[in-house]
Amino acid sequence: MIPGHRHDERHRSDRIGWLRAAVLGANDGIVSTASLVVGVAAASSDHGAILLTGIAGLVAGAMSMAAGEYVSVHSQADTEKADLSRERVELENSPEAELRELAGIYVGRGLDPELARQVAQQLTRHDALGAHARDELGISDTLSARPVQAALASAASFAVGAALPLAVTALVPGEGLIPSVSVTSLLFLALLGVVAAKAGGASPWIGAVRVSFWGALAMAITAGVGRAFGTVV
């Protein structure tokens, strides 16, 4: 390596928080809205009622996703804060015990005891709480909980996902509605699977098949329920 030249590496772990929320939101938006439209269409021929039901599903689903993500991720953030506060107290009251604990972690990862203690001492002098948060508790800036970010990503992606089958519903009334919504939604899901897989560094083919399968199953079951009961589901 050329002296002074920085080796630039590109990792994807910093995308985990927003990518998970965005993919979950878009996937849920497409599947739930398409399934809702298909189920209602199987039970009713009133195009206006079908479209209105889909719009209501979009609004309710986006708000539900935002609230659910915020509460869930905030609970994780609260747990992280509580663990950090406890660790801060332990560092103040028992610094030597915490040093041995940190050194023991590095020994478990393959360092010699003497080297492990030296590393623990240097990291402790640099940032004791940060070292314990990262190596003992598994908390880092990259993976830490961000409730607002997760809530906004989920709500926005749900709305975008739900808008796709809704657009098809608005454009294709009548008997062609169910096959049109079903086929286009599966295509949307496959595309979402490919994009998410590429962003996360996984196989695009596997990502496409995975989300398409569950989307098809959801729409098939909902359509069956709607046709069987002949009422809005």
mmCIF file with all atom_site columns, C-alpha atoms in Angstrom:
data_model
loop_
_atom_site.group_PDB
_atom_site.id
_atom_site.type_symbol
_atom_site.label_atom_id
_atom_site.label_alt_id
_atom_site.label_comp_id
_atom_site.label_asym_id
_atom_site.label_entity_id
_atom_site.label_seq_id
_atom_site.pdbx_PDB_ins_code
_atom_site.Cartn_x
_atom_site.Cartn_y
_atom_site.Cartn_z
_atom_site.occupancy
_atom_site.B_iso_or_equiv
_atom_site.pdbx_formal_charge
_atom_site.auth_seq_id
_atom_site.auth_comp_id
_atom_site.auth_asym_id
_atom_site.auth_atom_id
_atom_site.pdbx_PDB_model_num
ATOM 1   C CA . MET A 1 1   ? 0.000   0.000   0.000   1.00 0.00 ? 1   MET A CA 1
ATOM 2   C CA . ILE A 1 2   ? 1.270   3.482   -0.856  1.00 0.00 ? 2   ILE A CA 1
ATOM 3   C CA . PRO A 1 3   ? 2.166   5.424   2.322   1.00 0.00 ? 3   PRO A CA 1
ATOM 4   C CA . GLY A 1 4   ? -0.543  7.904   3.164   1.00 0.00 ? 4   GLY A CA 1
ATOM 5   C CA . HIS A 1 5   ? -2.969  6.253   0.736   1.00 0.00 ? 5   HIS A CA 1
ATOM 6   C CA . ARG A 1 6   ? -6.198  5.236   2.429   1.00 0.00 ? 6   ARG A CA 1
ATOM 7   C CA . HIS A 1 7   ? -7.643  1.861   1.530   1.00 0.00 ? 7   HIS A CA 1
ATOM 8   C CA . ASP A 1 8   ? -11.270 2.631   0.722   1.00 0.00 ? 8   ASP A CA 1
ATOM 9   C CA . GLU A 1 9   ? -13.743 -0.126  1.608   1.00 0.00 ? 9   GLU A CA 1
ATOM 10  C CA . ARG A 1 10  ? -17.474 -0.074  1.024   1.00 0.00 ? 10  ARG A CA 1
ATOM 11  C CA . HIS A 1 11  ? -19.614 -1.958  3.505   1.00 0.00 ? 11  HIS A CA 1
ATOM 12  C CA . ARG A 1 12  ? -23.382 -2.255  3.734   1.00 0.00 ? 12  ARG A CA 1
ATOM 13  C CA . SER A 1 13  ? -23.904 -2.636  7.478   1.00 0.00 ? 13  SER A CA 1
ATOM 14  C CA . ASP A 1 14  ? -24.615 1.088   7.836   1.00 0.00 ? 14  ASP A CA 1
ATOM 15  C CA . ARG A 1 15  ? -27.725 0.563   5.720   1.00 0.00 ? 15  ARG A CA 1
ATOM 16  C CA . ILE A 1 16  ? -29.329 -2.037  7.976   1.00 0.00 ? 16  ILE A CA 1
ATOM 17  C CA . GLY A 1 17  ? -31.615 0.313   9.919   1.00 0.00 ? 17  GLY A CA 1
ATOM 18  C CA . TRP A 1 18  ? -33.212 2.268   7.102   1.00 0.00 ? 18  TRP A CA 1
ATOM 19  C CA . LEU A 1 19  ? -33.028 -0.580  4.580   1.00 0.00 ? 19  LEU A CA 1
ATOM 20  C CA . ARG A 1 20  ? -34.955 -2.960  6.814   1.00 0.00 ? 20  ARG A CA 1
ATOM 21  C CA . ALA A 1 21  ? -37.642 -0.373  7.538   1.00 0.00 ? 21  ALA A CA 1
ATOM 22  C CA . ALA A 1 22  ? -37.931 0.741   3.906   1.00 0.00 ? 22  ALA A CA 1
ATOM 23  C CA . VAL A 1 23  ? -38.132 -2.768  2.475   1.00 0.00 ? 23  VAL A CA 1
ATOM 24  C CA . LEU A 1 24  ? -40.624 -3.863  5.124   1.00 0.00 ? 24  LEU A CA 1
ATOM 25  C CA . GLY A 1 25  ? -42.782 -0.792  4.497   1.00 0.00 ? 25  GLY A CA 1
ATOM 26  C CA . ALA A 1 26  ? -42.804 -1.066  0.698   1.00 0.00 ? 26  ALA A CA 1
ATOM 27  C CA . ASN A 1 27  ? -43.401 -4.801  0.786   1.00 0.00 ? 27  ASN A CA 1
ATOM 28  C CA . ASP A 1 28  ? -46.252 -4.429  3.256   1.00 0.00 ? 28  ASP A CA 1
ATOM 29  C CA . GLY A 1 29  ? -47.719 -1.559  1.253   1.00 0.00 ? 29  GLY A CA 1
ATOM 30  C CA . ILE A 1 30  ? -47.829 -3.574  -1.961  1.00 0.00 ? 30  ILE A CA 1
ATOM 31  C CA . VAL A 1 31  ? -48.983 -6.847  -0.409  1.00 0.00 ? 31  VAL A CA 1
ATOM 32  C CA . SER A 1 32  ? -51.603 -5.494  1.967   1.00 0.00 ? 32  SER A CA 1
ATOM 33  C CA . THR A 1 33  ? -53.109 -2.997  -0.483  1.00 0.00 ? 33  THR A CA 1
ATOM 34  C CA . ALA A 1 34  ? -53.109 -5.408  -3.428  1.00 0.00 ? 34  ALA A CA 1
ATOM 35  C CA . SER A 1 35  ? -54.592 -8.147  -1.242  1.00 0.00 ? 35  SER A CA 1
ATOM 36  C CA . LEU A 1 36  ? -57.222 -5.736  0.080   1.00 0.00 ? 36  LEU A CA 1
ATOM 37  C CA . VAL A 1 37  ? -58.166 -4.604  -3.425  1.00 0.00 ? 37  VAL A CA 1
ATOM 38  C CA . VAL A 1 38  ? -58.259 -8.151  -4.777  1.00 0.00 ? 38  VAL A CA 1
ATOM 39  C CA . GLY A 1 39  ? -60.304 -9.398  -1.827  1.00 0.00 ? 39  GLY A CA 1
ATOM 40  C CA . VAL A 1 40  ? -62.858 -6.608  -2.099  1.00 0.00 ? 40  VAL A CA 1
ATOM 41  C CA . ALA A 1 41  ? -62.987 -6.928  -5.892  1.00 0.00 ? 41  ALA A CA 1
ATOM 42  C CA . ALA A 1 42  ? -63.703 -10.641 -5.529  1.00 0.00 ? 42  ALA A CA 1
ATOM 43  C CA . ALA A 1 43  ? -66.672 -9.789  -3.302  1.00 0.00 ? 43  ALA A CA 1
ATOM 44  C CA . SER A 1 44  ? -67.957 -6.620  -4.969  1.00 0.00 ? 44  SER A CA 1
ATOM 45  C CA . SER A 1 45  ? -68.141 -5.067  -8.419  1.00 0.00 ? 45  SER A CA 1
ATOM 46  C CA . ASP A 1 46  ? -68.426 -1.458  -7.224  1.00 0.00 ? 46  ASP A CA 1
ATOM 47  C CA . HIS A 1 47  ? -65.238 0.104   -8.550  1.00 0.00 ? 47  HIS A CA 1
ATOM 48  C CA . GLY A 1 48  ? -65.626 3.251   -6.465  1.00 0.00 ? 48  GLY A CA 1
ATOM 49  C CA . ALA A 1 49  ? -65.926 1.250   -3.247  1.00 0.00 ? 49  ALA A CA 1
ATOM 50  C CA . ILE A 1 50  ? -62.900 -0.837  -4.178  1.00 0.00 ? 50  ILE A CA 1
ATOM 51  C CA . LEU A 1 51  ? -60.776 2.242   -4.850  1.00 0.00 ? 51  LEU A CA 1
ATOM 52  C CA . LEU A 1 52  ? -61.943 3.981   -1.678  1.00 0.00 ? 52  LEU A CA 1
ATOM 53  C CA . THR A 1 53  ? -61.118 0.894   0.368   1.00 0.00 ? 53  THR A CA 1
ATOM 54  C CA . GLY A 1 54  ? -57.634 0.837   -1.116  1.00 0.00 ? 54  GLY A CA 1
ATOM 55  C CA . ILE A 1 55  ? -57.042 4.512   -0.317  1.00 0.00 ? 55  ILE A CA 1
ATOM 56  C CA . ALA A 1 56  ? -58.220 4.004   3.256   1.00 0.00 ? 56  ALA A CA 1
ATOM 57  C CA . GLY A 1 57  ? -55.875 1.037   3.509   1.00 0.00 ? 57  GLY A CA 1
ATOM 58  C CA . LEU A 1 58  ? -52.963 3.165   2.316   1.00 0.00 ? 58  LEU A CA 1
ATOM 59  C CA . VAL A 1 59  ? -53.554 5.899   4.902   1.00 0.00 ? 59  VAL A CA 1
ATOM 60  C CA . ALA A 1 60  ? -54.244 3.517   7.776   1.00 0.00 ? 60  ALA A CA 1
ATOM 61  C CA . GLY A 1 61  ? -51.355 1.242   6.852   1.00 0.00 ? 61  GLY A CA 1
ATOM 62  C CA . ALA A 1 62  ? -48.812 4.062   6.576   1.00 0.00 ? 62  ALA A CA 1
ATOM 63  C CA . MET A 1 63  ? -49.781 5.420   9.986   1.00 0.00 ? 63  MET A CA 1
ATOM 64  C CA . SER A 1 64  ? -49.759 1.952   11.498  1.00 0.00 ? 64  SER A CA 1
ATOM 65  C CA . MET A 1 65  ? -46.315 1.218   10.092  1.00 0.00 ? 65  MET A CA 1
ATOM 66  C CA . ALA A 1 66  ? -44.935 4.518   11.395  1.00 0.00 ? 66  ALA A CA 1
ATOM 67  C CA . ALA A 1 67  ? -46.383 3.998   14.865  1.00 0.00 ? 67  ALA A CA 1
ATOM 68  C CA . GLY A 1 68  ? -45.307 0.368   15.036  1.00 0.00 ? 68  GLY A CA 1
ATOM 69  C CA . GLU A 1 69  ? -41.762 1.064   13.908  1.00 0.00 ? 69  GLU A CA 1
ATOM 70  C CA . TYR A 1 70  ? -41.382 4.034   16.232  1.00 0.00 ? 70  TYR A CA 1
ATOM 71  C CA . VAL A 1 71  ? -42.612 2.138   19.295  1.00 0.00 ? 71  VAL A CA 1
ATOM 72  C CA . SER A 1 72  ? -40.596 -0.972  18.460  1.00 0.00 ? 72  SER A CA 1
ATOM 73  C CA . VAL A 1 73  ? -37.323 0.789   17.674  1.00 0.00 ? 73  VAL A CA 1
ATOM 74  C CA . HIS A 1 74  ? -37.770 3.225   20.561  1.00 0.00 ? 74  HIS A CA 1
ATOM 75  C CA . SER A 1 75  ? -38.049 0.252   22.898  1.00 0.00 ? 75  SER A CA 1
ATOM 76  C CA . GLN A 1 76  ? -34.734 -0.970  21.534  1.00 0.00 ? 76  GLN A CA 1
ATOM 77  C CA . ALA A 1 77  ? -33.244 2.506   22.020  1.00 0.00 ? 77  ALA A CA 1
ATOM 78  C CA . ASP A 1 78  ? -34.505 2.613   25.623  1.00 0.00 ? 78  ASP A CA 1
ATOM 79  C CA . THR A 1 79  ? -32.888 -0.756  26.301  1.00 0.00 ? 79  THR A CA 1
ATOM 80  C CA . GLU A 1 80  ? -29.602 0.436   24.834  1.00 0.00 ? 80  GLU A CA 1
ATOM 81  C CA . LYS A 1 81  ? -29.671 3.589   26.956  1.00 0.00 ? 81  LYS A CA 1
ATOM 82  C CA . ALA A 1 82  ? -30.416 1.586   30.098  1.00 0.00 ? 82  ALA A CA 1
ATOM 83  C CA . ASP A 1 83  ? -27.534 -0.799  29.378  1.00 0.00 ? 83  ASP A CA 1
ATOM 84  C CA . LEU A 1 84  ? -25.146 2.090   28.744  1.00 0.00 ? 84  LEU A CA 1
ATOM 85  C CA . SER A 1 85  ? -26.186 3.798   31.982  1.00 0.00 ? 85  SER A CA 1
ATOM 86  C CA . ARG A 1 86  ? -25.612 0.585   33.920  1.00 0.00 ? 86  ARG A CA 1
ATOM 87  C CA . GLU A 1 87  ? -22.245 0.104   32.256  1.00 0.00 ? 87  GLU A CA 1
ATOM 88  C CA . ARG A 1 88  ? -21.240 3.684   33.080  1.00 0.00 ? 88  ARG A CA 1
ATOM 89  C CA . VAL A 1 89  ? -21.963 3.066   36.772  1.00 0.00 ? 89  VAL A CA 1
ATOM 90  C CA . GLU A 1 90  ? -19.998 -0.189  36.747  1.00 0.00 ? 90  GLU A CA 1
ATOM 91  C CA . LEU A 1 91  ? -17.023 1.548   35.167  1.00 0.00 ? 91  LEU A CA 1
ATOM 92  C CA . GLU A 1 92  ? -17.070 4.172   37.899  1.00 0.00 ? 92  GLU A CA 1
ATOM 93  C CA . ASN A 1 93  ? -17.482 1.687   40.778  1.00 0.00 ? 93  ASN A CA 1
ATOM 94  C CA . SER A 1 94  ? -15.422 -1.272  39.555  1.00 0.00 ? 94  SER A CA 1
ATOM 95  C CA . PRO A 1 95  ? -12.919 -0.111  36.926  1.00 0.00 ? 95  PRO A CA 1
ATOM 96  C CA . GLU A 1 96  ? -10.467 -2.963  37.474  1.00 0.00 ? 96  GLU A CA 1
ATOM 97  C CA . ALA A 1 97  ? -13.180 -5.609  37.210  1.00 0.00 ? 97  ALA A CA 1
ATOM 98  C CA . GLU A 1 98  ? -14.457 -4.022  34.034  1.00 0.00 ? 98  GLU A CA 1
ATOM 99  C CA . LEU A 1 99  ? -10.919 -3.953  32.642  1.00 0.00 ? 99  LEU A CA 1
ATOM 100 C CA . ARG A 1 100 ? -10.538 -7.682  33.316  1.00 0.00 ? 100 ARG A CA 1
ATOM 101 C CA . GLU A 1 101 ? -13.895 -8.299  31.721  1.00 0.00 ? 101 GLU A CA 1
ATOM 102 C CA . LEU A 1 102 ? -12.907 -6.413  28.569  1.00 0.00 ? 102 LEU A CA 1
ATOM 103 C CA . ALA A 1 103 ? -9.561  -8.217  28.411  1.00 0.00 ? 103 ALA A CA 1
ATOM 104 C CA . GLY A 1 104 ? -11.386 -11.532 28.791  1.00 0.00 ? 104 GLY A CA 1
ATOM 105 C CA . ILE A 1 105 ? -13.533 -10.680 25.767  1.00 0.00 ? 105 ILE A CA 1
ATOM 106 C CA . TYR A 1 106 ? -10.412 -10.131 23.658  1.00 0.00 ? 106 TYR A CA 1
ATOM 107 C CA . VAL A 1 107 ? -8.866  -13.361 24.931  1.00 0.00 ? 107 VAL A CA 1
ATOM 108 C CA . GLY A 1 108 ? -12.029 -15.126 23.819  1.00 0.00 ? 108 GLY A CA 1
ATOM 109 C CA . ARG A 1 109 ? -11.525 -13.643 20.371  1.00 0.00 ? 109 ARG A CA 1
ATOM 110 C CA . GLY A 1 110 ? -8.024  -15.044 20.069  1.00 0.00 ? 110 GLY A CA 1
ATOM 111 C CA . LEU A 1 111 ? -5.592  -12.583 21.654  1.00 0.00 ? 111 LEU A CA 1
ATOM 112 C CA . ASP A 1 112 ? -2.943  -13.669 24.127  1.00 0.00 ? 112 ASP A CA 1
ATOM 113 C CA . PRO A 1 113 ? -3.825  -12.657 27.723  1.00 0.00 ? 113 PRO A CA 1
ATOM 114 C CA . GLU A 1 114 ? -0.996  -10.122 27.954  1.00 0.00 ? 114 GLU A CA 1
ATOM 115 C CA . LEU A 1 115 ? -1.821  -8.515  24.629  1.00 0.00 ? 115 LEU A CA 1
ATOM 116 C CA . ALA A 1 116 ? -5.536  -8.602  25.443  1.00 0.00 ? 116 ALA A CA 1
ATOM 117 C CA . ARG A 1 117 ? -4.923  -6.661  28.651  1.00 0.00 ? 117 ARG A CA 1
ATOM 118 C CA . GLN A 1 118 ? -2.779  -4.097  26.827  1.00 0.00 ? 118 GLN A CA 1
ATOM 119 C CA . VAL A 1 119 ? -5.491  -3.598  24.231  1.00 0.00 ? 119 VAL A CA 1
ATOM 120 C CA . ALA A 1 120 ? -8.135  -3.302  26.934  1.00 0.00 ? 120 ALA A CA 1
ATOM 121 C CA . GLN A 1 121 ? -6.048  -0.735  28.811  1.00 0.00 ? 121 GLN A CA 1
ATOM 122 C CA . GLN A 1 122 ? -5.470  1.407   25.723  1.00 0.00 ? 122 GLN A CA 1
ATOM 123 C CA . LEU A 1 123 ? -9.119  1.306   24.656  1.00 0.00 ? 123 LEU A CA 1
ATOM 124 C CA . THR A 1 124 ? -10.209 2.080   28.190  1.00 0.00 ? 124 THR A CA 1
ATOM 125 C CA . ARG A 1 125 ? -7.960  5.139   28.319  1.00 0.00 ? 125 ARG A CA 1
ATOM 126 C CA . HIS A 1 126 ? -9.294  6.262   24.946  1.00 0.00 ? 126 HIS A CA 1
ATOM 127 C CA . ASP A 1 127 ? -13.021 5.628   25.527  1.00 0.00 ? 127 ASP A CA 1
ATOM 128 C CA . ALA A 1 128 ? -13.933 3.139   28.224  1.00 0.00 ? 128 ALA A CA 1
ATOM 129 C CA . LEU A 1 129 ? -17.706 3.321   27.751  1.00 0.00 ? 129 LEU A CA 1
ATOM 130 C CA . GLY A 1 130 ? -17.410 3.121   23.968  1.00 0.00 ? 130 GLY A CA 1
ATOM 131 C CA . ALA A 1 131 ? -15.199 0.033   24.192  1.00 0.00 ? 131 ALA A CA 1
ATOM 132 C CA . HIS A 1 132 ? -17.609 -1.775  26.522  1.00 0.00 ? 132 HIS A CA 1
ATOM 133 C CA . ALA A 1 133 ? -20.629 -0.671  24.511  1.00 0.00 ? 133 ALA A CA 1
ATOM 134 C CA . ARG A 1 134 ? -19.142 -2.039  21.314  1.00 0.00 ? 134 ARG A CA 1
ATOM 135 C CA . ASP A 1 135 ? -17.394 -5.200  22.527  1.00 0.00 ? 135 ASP A CA 1
ATOM 136 C CA . GLU A 1 136 ? -19.442 -6.211  25.572  1.00 0.00 ? 136 GLU A CA 1
ATOM 137 C CA . LEU A 1 137 ? -22.941 -4.979  24.719  1.00 0.00 ? 137 LEU A CA 1
ATOM 138 C CA . GLY A 1 138 ? -22.777 -5.043  20.911  1.00 0.00 ? 138 GLY A CA 1
ATOM 139 C CA . ILE A 1 139 ? -23.921 -1.419  20.594  1.00 0.00 ? 139 ILE A CA 1
ATOM 140 C CA . SER A 1 140 ? -22.352 0.786   17.921  1.00 0.00 ? 140 SER A CA 1
ATOM 141 C CA . ASP A 1 141 ? -23.200 3.979   16.081  1.00 0.00 ? 141 ASP A CA 1
ATOM 142 C CA . THR A 1 142 ? -23.810 2.020   12.881  1.00 0.00 ? 142 THR A CA 1
ATOM 143 C CA . LEU A 1 143 ? -26.331 -0.390  14.388  1.00 0.00 ? 143 LEU A CA 1
ATOM 144 C CA . SER A 1 144 ? -27.859 1.798   17.094  1.00 0.00 ? 144 SER A CA 1
ATOM 145 C CA . ALA A 1 145 ? -31.625 2.250   17.154  1.00 0.00 ? 145 ALA A CA 1
ATOM 146 C CA . ARG A 1 146 ? -33.032 5.353   15.402  1.00 0.00 ? 146 ARG A CA 1
ATOM 147 C CA . PRO A 1 147 ? -36.817 5.431   16.044  1.00 0.00 ? 147 PRO A CA 1
ATOM 148 C CA . VAL A 1 148 ? -37.721 8.527   14.017  1.00 0.00 ? 148 VAL A CA 1
ATOM 149 C CA . GLN A 1 149 ? -35.680 7.417   11.004  1.00 0.00 ? 149 GLN A CA 1
ATOM 150 C CA . ALA A 1 150 ? -37.277 3.973   11.067  1.00 0.00 ? 150 ALA A CA 1
ATOM 151 C CA . ALA A 1 151 ? -40.800 5.391   11.452  1.00 0.00 ? 151 ALA A CA 1
ATOM 152 C CA . LEU A 1 152 ? -40.450 7.860   8.575   1.00 0.00 ? 152 LEU A CA 1
ATOM 153 C CA . ALA A 1 153 ? -38.835 5.284   6.298   1.00 0.00 ? 153 ALA A CA 1
ATOM 154 C CA . SER A 1 154 ? -41.575 2.741   6.997   1.00 0.00 ? 154 SER A CA 1
ATOM 155 C CA . ALA A 1 155 ? -44.462 5.193   6.511   1.00 0.00 ? 155 ALA A CA 1
ATOM 156 C CA . ALA A 1 156 ? -43.045 6.679   3.314   1.00 0.00 ? 156 ALA A CA 1
ATOM 157 C CA . SER A 1 157 ? -42.126 3.341   1.784   1.00 0.00 ? 157 SER A CA 1
ATOM 158 C CA . PHE A 1 158 ? -45.517 1.860   2.705   1.00 0.00 ? 158 PHE A CA 1
ATOM 159 C CA . ALA A 1 159 ? -47.290 4.751   0.984   1.00 0.00 ? 159 ALA A CA 1
ATOM 160 C CA . VAL A 1 160 ? -45.136 4.364   -2.126  1.00 0.00 ? 160 VAL A CA 1
ATOM 161 C CA . GLY A 1 161 ? -45.698 0.622   -2.187  1.00 0.00 ? 161 GLY A CA 1
ATOM 162 C CA . ALA A 1 162 ? -49.453 0.951   -1.662  1.00 0.00 ? 162 ALA A CA 1
ATOM 163 C CA . ALA A 1 163 ? -49.727 3.606   -4.374  1.00 0.00 ? 163 ALA A CA 1
ATOM 164 C CA . LEU A 1 164 ? -48.590 1.122   -7.033  1.00 0.00 ? 164 LEU A CA 1
ATOM 165 C CA . PRO A 1 165 ? -51.554 -1.306  -6.873  1.00 0.00 ? 165 PRO A CA 1
ATOM 166 C CA . LEU A 1 166 ? -53.871 1.648   -6.221  1.00 0.00 ? 166 LEU A CA 1
ATOM 167 C CA . ALA A 1 167 ? -52.774 3.265   -9.489  1.00 0.00 ? 167 ALA A CA 1
ATOM 168 C CA . VAL A 1 168 ? -53.560 0.044   -11.343 1.00 0.00 ? 168 VAL A CA 1
ATOM 169 C CA . THR A 1 169 ? -56.928 -0.129  -9.562  1.00 0.00 ? 169 THR A CA 1
ATOM 170 C CA . ALA A 1 170 ? -57.808 3.379   -10.699 1.00 0.00 ? 170 ALA A CA 1
ATOM 171 C CA . LEU A 1 171 ? -56.817 2.685   -14.304 1.00 0.00 ? 171 LEU A CA 1
ATOM 172 C CA . VAL A 1 172 ? -58.338 -0.793  -14.767 1.00 0.00 ? 172 VAL A CA 1
ATOM 173 C CA . PRO A 1 173 ? -61.976 -1.086  -13.671 1.00 0.00 ? 173 PRO A CA 1
ATOM 174 C CA . GLY A 1 174 ? -64.236 -4.058  -14.393 1.00 0.00 ? 174 GLY A CA 1
ATOM 175 C CA . GLU A 1 175 ? -63.393 -7.735  -14.784 1.00 0.00 ? 175 GLU A CA 1
ATOM 176 C CA . GLY A 1 176 ? -59.768 -7.067  -15.623 1.00 0.00 ? 176 GLY A CA 1
ATOM 177 C CA . LEU A 1 177 ? -59.106 -5.533  -12.211 1.00 0.00 ? 177 LEU A CA 1
ATOM 178 C CA . ILE A 1 178 ? -58.168 -8.667  -10.264 1.00 0.00 ? 178 ILE A CA 1
ATOM 179 C CA . PRO A 1 179 ? -55.703 -10.131 -12.805 1.00 0.00 ? 179 PRO A CA 1
ATOM 180 C CA . SER A 1 180 ? -54.214 -6.698  -13.517 1.00 0.00 ? 180 SER A CA 1
ATOM 181 C CA . VAL A 1 181 ? -53.623 -5.861  -9.853  1.00 0.00 ? 181 VAL A CA 1
ATOM 182 C CA . SER A 1 182 ? -52.324 -9.353  -9.109  1.00 0.00 ? 182 SER A CA 1
ATOM 183 C CA . VAL A 1 183 ? -49.843 -9.523  -11.983 1.00 0.00 ? 183 VAL A CA 1
ATOM 184 C CA . THR A 1 184 ? -48.521 -5.971  -11.665 1.00 0.00 ? 184 THR A CA 1
ATOM 185 C CA . SER A 1 185 ? -48.213 -6.285  -7.884  1.00 0.00 ? 185 SER A CA 1
ATOM 186 C CA . LEU A 1 186 ? -46.158 -9.448  -8.261  1.00 0.00 ? 186 LEU A CA 1
ATOM 187 C CA . LEU A 1 187 ? -43.929 -7.608  -10.735 1.00 0.00 ? 187 LEU A CA 1
ATOM 188 C CA . PHE A 1 188 ? -43.577 -4.715  -8.283  1.00 0.00 ? 188 PHE A CA 1
ATOM 189 C CA . LEU A 1 189 ? -42.699 -7.154  -5.504  1.00 0.00 ? 189 LEU A CA 1
ATOM 190 C CA . ALA A 1 190 ? -40.130 -8.925  -7.651  1.00 0.00 ? 190 ALA A CA 1
ATOM 191 C CA . LEU A 1 191 ? -38.529 -5.578  -8.516  1.00 0.00 ? 191 LEU A CA 1
ATOM 192 C CA . LEU A 1 192 ? -38.519 -4.608  -4.842  1.00 0.00 ? 192 LEU A CA 1
ATOM 193 C CA . GLY A 1 193 ? -36.848 -7.892  -3.975  1.00 0.00 ? 193 GLY A CA 1
ATOM 194 C CA . VAL A 1 194 ? -34.146 -7.290  -6.576  1.00 0.00 ? 194 VAL A CA 1
ATOM 195 C CA . VAL A 1 195 ? -33.478 -3.715  -5.439  1.00 0.00 ? 195 VAL A CA 1
ATOM 196 C CA . ALA A 1 196 ? -33.383 -4.686  -1.755  1.00 0.00 ? 196 ALA A CA 1
ATOM 197 C CA . ALA A 1 197 ? -31.102 -7.638  -2.430  1.00 0.00 ? 197 ALA A CA 1
ATOM 198 C CA . LYS A 1 198 ? -28.655 -5.527  -4.437  1.00 0.00 ? 198 LYS A CA 1
ATOM 199 C CA . ALA A 1 199 ? -28.627 -2.815  -1.775  1.00 0.00 ? 199 ALA A CA 1
ATOM 200 C CA . GLY A 1 200 ? -27.888 -5.433  0.860   1.00 0.00 ? 200 GLY A CA 1
ATOM 201 C CA . GLY A 1 201 ? -25.371 -7.369  -1.217  1.00 0.00 ? 201 GLY A CA 1
ATOM 202 C CA . ALA A 1 202 ? -27.520 -10.520 -1.518  1.00 0.00 ? 202 ALA A CA 1
ATOM 203 C CA . SER A 1 203 ? -28.696 -12.547 -4.517  1.00 0.00 ? 203 SER A CA 1
ATOM 204 C CA . PRO A 1 204 ? -31.276 -10.571 -6.576  1.00 0.00 ? 204 PRO A CA 1
ATOM 205 C CA . TRP A 1 205 ? -32.919 -13.799 -7.764  1.00 0.00 ? 205 TRP A CA 1
ATOM 206 C CA . ILE A 1 206 ? -33.500 -15.089 -4.247  1.00 0.00 ? 206 ILE A CA 1
ATOM 207 C CA . GLY A 1 207 ? -34.801 -11.702 -3.117  1.00 0.00 ? 207 GLY A CA 1
ATOM 208 C CA . ALA A 1 208 ? -37.283 -11.530 -5.988  1.00 0.00 ? 208 ALA A CA 1
ATOM 209 C CA . VAL A 1 209 ? -38.608 -15.055 -5.483  1.00 0.00 ? 209 VAL A CA 1
ATOM 210 C CA . ARG A 1 210 ? -38.933 -14.639 -1.729  1.00 0.00 ? 210 ARG A CA 1
ATOM 211 C CA . VAL A 1 211 ? -41.125 -11.537 -1.744  1.00 0.00 ? 211 VAL A CA 1
ATOM 212 C CA . SER A 1 212 ? -43.123 -12.631 -4.804  1.00 0.00 ? 212 SER A CA 1
ATOM 213 C CA . PHE A 1 213 ? -44.046 -15.959 -3.247  1.00 0.00 ? 213 PHE A CA 1
ATOM 214 C CA . TRP A 1 214 ? -45.451 -14.457 -0.061  1.00 0.00 ? 214 TRP A CA 1
ATOM 215 C CA . GLY A 1 215 ? -47.224 -11.711 -2.000  1.00 0.00 ? 215 GLY A CA 1
ATOM 216 C CA . ALA A 1 216 ? -48.911 -14.245 -4.287  1.00 0.00 ? 216 ALA A CA 1
ATOM 217 C CA . LEU A 1 217 ? -49.962 -16.347 -1.302  1.00 0.00 ? 217 LEU A CA 1
ATOM 218 C CA . ALA A 1 218 ? -51.459 -13.338 0.501   1.00 0.00 ? 218 ALA A CA 1
ATOM 219 C CA . MET A 1 219 ? -53.442 -12.210 -2.540  1.00 0.00 ? 219 MET A CA 1
ATOM 220 C CA . ALA A 1 220 ? -54.685 -15.731 -3.287  1.00 0.00 ? 220 ALA A CA 1
ATOM 221 C CA . ILE A 1 221 ? -55.943 -16.268 0.266   1.00 0.00 ? 221 ILE A CA 1
ATOM 222 C CA . THR A 1 222 ? -57.609 -12.838 0.444   1.00 0.00 ? 222 THR A CA 1
ATOM 223 C CA . ALA A 1 223 ? -59.287 -13.321 -2.936  1.00 0.00 ? 223 ALA A CA 1
ATOM 224 C CA . GLY A 1 224 ? -60.543 -16.712 -1.794  1.00 0.00 ? 224 GLY A CA 1
ATOM 225 C CA . VAL A 1 225 ? -62.005 -15.236 1.380   1.00 0.00 ? 225 VAL A CA 1
ATOM 226 C CA . GLY A 1 226 ? -63.666 -12.408 -0.546  1.00 0.00 ? 226 GLY A CA 1
ATOM 227 C CA . ARG A 1 227 ? -65.196 -14.756 -3.093  1.00 0.00 ? 227 ARG A CA 1
ATOM 228 C CA . ALA A 1 228 ? -66.313 -17.233 -0.444  1.00 0.00 ? 228 ALA A CA 1
ATOM 229 C CA . PHE A 1 229 ? -68.097 -14.712 1.754   1.00 0.00 ? 229 PHE A CA 1
ATOM 230 C CA . GLY A 1 230 ? -69.230 -12.330 -0.979  1.00 0.00 ? 230 GLY A CA 1
ATOM 231 C CA . THR A 1 231 ? -68.636 -9.322  1.256   1.00 0.00 ? 231 THR A CA 1
ATOM 232 C CA . VAL A 1 232 ? -65.950 -6.722  1.920   1.00 0.00 ? 232 VAL A CA 1
ATOM 233 C CA . VAL A 1 233 ? -63.023 -8.200  3.833   1.00 0.00 ? 233 VAL A CA 1
#
